[in-house]
Coordinates of C-alpha atoms in Angstrom, one line a residue:
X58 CA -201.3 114.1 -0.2
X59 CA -202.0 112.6 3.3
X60 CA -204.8 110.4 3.8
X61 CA -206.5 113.3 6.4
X62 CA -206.8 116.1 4.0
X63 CA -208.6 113.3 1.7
X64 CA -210.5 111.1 3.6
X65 CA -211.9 109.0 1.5
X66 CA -209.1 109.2 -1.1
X67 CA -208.1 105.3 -1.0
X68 CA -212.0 104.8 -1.8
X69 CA -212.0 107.1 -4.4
X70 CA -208.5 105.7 -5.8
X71 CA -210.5 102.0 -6.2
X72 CA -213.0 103.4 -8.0
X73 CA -210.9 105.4 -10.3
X74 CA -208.7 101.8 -11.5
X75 CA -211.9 100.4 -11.2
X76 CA -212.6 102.8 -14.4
X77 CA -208.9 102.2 -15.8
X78 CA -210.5 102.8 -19.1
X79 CA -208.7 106.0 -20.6
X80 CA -210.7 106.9 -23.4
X81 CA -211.5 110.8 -22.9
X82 CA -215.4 109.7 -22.0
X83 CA -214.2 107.3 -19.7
X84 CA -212.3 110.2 -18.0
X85 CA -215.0 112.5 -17.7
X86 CA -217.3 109.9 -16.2
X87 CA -214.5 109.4 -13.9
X88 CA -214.7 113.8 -13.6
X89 CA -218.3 113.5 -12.9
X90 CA -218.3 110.9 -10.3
X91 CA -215.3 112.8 -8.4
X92 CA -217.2 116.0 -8.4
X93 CA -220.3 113.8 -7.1
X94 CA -218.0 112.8 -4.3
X95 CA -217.3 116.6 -3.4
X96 CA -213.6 116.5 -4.3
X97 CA -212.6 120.4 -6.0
X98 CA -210.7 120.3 -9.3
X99 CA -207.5 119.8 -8.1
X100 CA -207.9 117.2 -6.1
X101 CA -209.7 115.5 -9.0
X102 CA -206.5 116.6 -11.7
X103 CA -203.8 115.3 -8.8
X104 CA -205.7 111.7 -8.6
X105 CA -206.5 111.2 -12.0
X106 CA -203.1 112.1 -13.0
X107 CA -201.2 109.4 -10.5
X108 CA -204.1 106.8 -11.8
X109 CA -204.3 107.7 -15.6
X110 CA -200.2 108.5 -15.9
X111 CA -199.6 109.9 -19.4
X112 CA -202.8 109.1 -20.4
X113 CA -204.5 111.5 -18.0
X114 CA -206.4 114.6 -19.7
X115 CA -204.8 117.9 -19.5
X116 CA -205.5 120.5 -16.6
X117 CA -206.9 122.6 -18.2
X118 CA -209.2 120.0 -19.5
X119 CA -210.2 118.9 -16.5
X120 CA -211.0 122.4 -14.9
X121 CA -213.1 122.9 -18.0
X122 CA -215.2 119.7 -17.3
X123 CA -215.5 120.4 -13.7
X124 CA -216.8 123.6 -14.7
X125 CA -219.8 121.7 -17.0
X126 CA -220.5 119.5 -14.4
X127 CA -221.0 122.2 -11.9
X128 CA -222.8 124.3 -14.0
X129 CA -225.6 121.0 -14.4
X130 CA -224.0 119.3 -17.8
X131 CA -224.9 115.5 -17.2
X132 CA -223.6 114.4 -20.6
X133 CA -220.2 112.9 -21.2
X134 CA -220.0 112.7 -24.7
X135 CA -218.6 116.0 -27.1
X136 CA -221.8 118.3 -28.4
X137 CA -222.0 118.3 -32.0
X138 CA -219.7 121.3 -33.6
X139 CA -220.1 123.6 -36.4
X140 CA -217.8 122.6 -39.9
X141 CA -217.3 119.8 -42.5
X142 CA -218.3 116.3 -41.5
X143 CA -216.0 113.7 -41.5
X144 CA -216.5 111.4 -44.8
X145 CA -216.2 108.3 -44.5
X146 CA -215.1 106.1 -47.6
X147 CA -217.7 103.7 -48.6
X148 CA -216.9 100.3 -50.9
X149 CA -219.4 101.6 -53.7
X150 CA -217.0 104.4 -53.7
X151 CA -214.2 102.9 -53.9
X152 CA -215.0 100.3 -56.9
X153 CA -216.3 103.0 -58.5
X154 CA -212.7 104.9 -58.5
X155 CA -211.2 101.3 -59.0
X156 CA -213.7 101.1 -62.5
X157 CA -212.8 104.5 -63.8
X158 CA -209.4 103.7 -64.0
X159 CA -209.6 100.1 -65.4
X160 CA -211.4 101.8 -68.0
X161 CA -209.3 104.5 -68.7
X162 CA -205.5 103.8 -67.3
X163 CA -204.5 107.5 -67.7
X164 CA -207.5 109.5 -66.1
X165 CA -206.1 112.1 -63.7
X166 CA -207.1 112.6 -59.9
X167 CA -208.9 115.5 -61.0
X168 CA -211.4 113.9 -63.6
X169 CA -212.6 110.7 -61.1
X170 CA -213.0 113.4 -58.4
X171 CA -215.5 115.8 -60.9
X172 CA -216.8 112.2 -62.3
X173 CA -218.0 111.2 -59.1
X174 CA -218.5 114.4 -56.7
X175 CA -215.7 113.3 -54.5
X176 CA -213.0 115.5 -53.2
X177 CA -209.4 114.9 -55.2
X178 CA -208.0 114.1 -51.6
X179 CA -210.5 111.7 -51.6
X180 CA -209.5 110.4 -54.4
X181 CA -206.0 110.0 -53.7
X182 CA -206.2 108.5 -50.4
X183 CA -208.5 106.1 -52.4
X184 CA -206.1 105.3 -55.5
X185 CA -203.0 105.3 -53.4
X186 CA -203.9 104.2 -49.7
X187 CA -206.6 101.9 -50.4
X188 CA -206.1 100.4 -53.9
X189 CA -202.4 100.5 -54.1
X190 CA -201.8 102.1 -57.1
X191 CA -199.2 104.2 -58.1
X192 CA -198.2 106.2 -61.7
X193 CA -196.3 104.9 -64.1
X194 CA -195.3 106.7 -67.6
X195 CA -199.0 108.3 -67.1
X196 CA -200.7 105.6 -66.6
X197 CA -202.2 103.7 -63.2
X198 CA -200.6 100.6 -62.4
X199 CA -200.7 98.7 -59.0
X200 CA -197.5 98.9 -57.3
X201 CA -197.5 95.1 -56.1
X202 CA -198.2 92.4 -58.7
X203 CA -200.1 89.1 -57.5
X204 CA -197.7 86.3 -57.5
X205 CA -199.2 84.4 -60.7
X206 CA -197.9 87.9 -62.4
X207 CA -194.6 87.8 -60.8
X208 CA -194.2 84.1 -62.1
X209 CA -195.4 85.0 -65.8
X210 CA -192.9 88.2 -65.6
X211 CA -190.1 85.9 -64.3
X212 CA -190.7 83.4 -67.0
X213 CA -191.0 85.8 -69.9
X214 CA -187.7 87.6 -68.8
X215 CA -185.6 83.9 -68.9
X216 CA -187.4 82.7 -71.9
X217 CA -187.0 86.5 -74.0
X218 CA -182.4 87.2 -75.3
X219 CA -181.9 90.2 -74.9
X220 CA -179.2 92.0 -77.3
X221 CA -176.2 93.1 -75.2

């Protein structure tokens, strides 16, 4: 790319690492201020791709967002889309999962998702993820002791003969 096809590239270049932010927003601001400049979508894809490296958006992604800024989109940031919303687990939630099974060591994934409108994948990221428990002969246990449990266990098993 010679420096007379693109006059002001070495302008444009400092703005762009100006900007070396490469969050996908960041990008498109970086589209929209390109296109501002009067640069065409390939000229925009070629120098965000030698400033961004691997993190640069794809082509095609690129062309696409030319196209909404050309077409009078100001915005940056995604529109909302159709589908499911993201859940995001909440602490009440999460004691409340952490209650049910104190209370009843061999309730299933099933039952605490019905008990508190939850989905059971919900659930099991909670139990297993975020509490640490795992299932043992039916029954919820945590799968890492504290260490004042460790030190009773150890003491019990020197104090306790076993038969041979």
């Amino acid at each position: 790319m010679a420096s007379h096809q693109y006059p002001h590239f070495w302008r444009v270049v400092s703005a762009v690492r100006c900007m070396m932010d490469s969050s996908r927003s960041a990008q498109r601001a970086v589209i929209q201020f390109l296109l501002a400049e009067g640069e065409n979508s390939s000229q925009i894809y070629r120098c965000m791709k030698e400033v961004y490296g691997e993190q640069c958006l794809a082509r095609c992604t690129i062309f696409r967002w030319c196209q909404y800024y050309e077409a009078g989109r100001v915005n940056i940031k995604d529109l909302p889309r159709l589908g499911q919303t993201h859940v995001v687990t909440k602490n009440t939630t999460i004691l409340a999962v952490d209650e049910l099974i104190r209370q009843n060591r061999r309730i299933t994934t099933r039952e605490i998702s019905i008990e508190l409108s939850i989905s059971k994948g919900t659930v099991h990221r909670i139990i297993h993820k975020k509490r640490g428990y795992g299932k043992v002969c039916a029954q919820w246990v945590p799968k890492h002791l504290p260490e004042n449990q460790k030190t009773a266990r150890m003491g019990v098993c020197l104090t306790q003969q076993f038969p041979l």
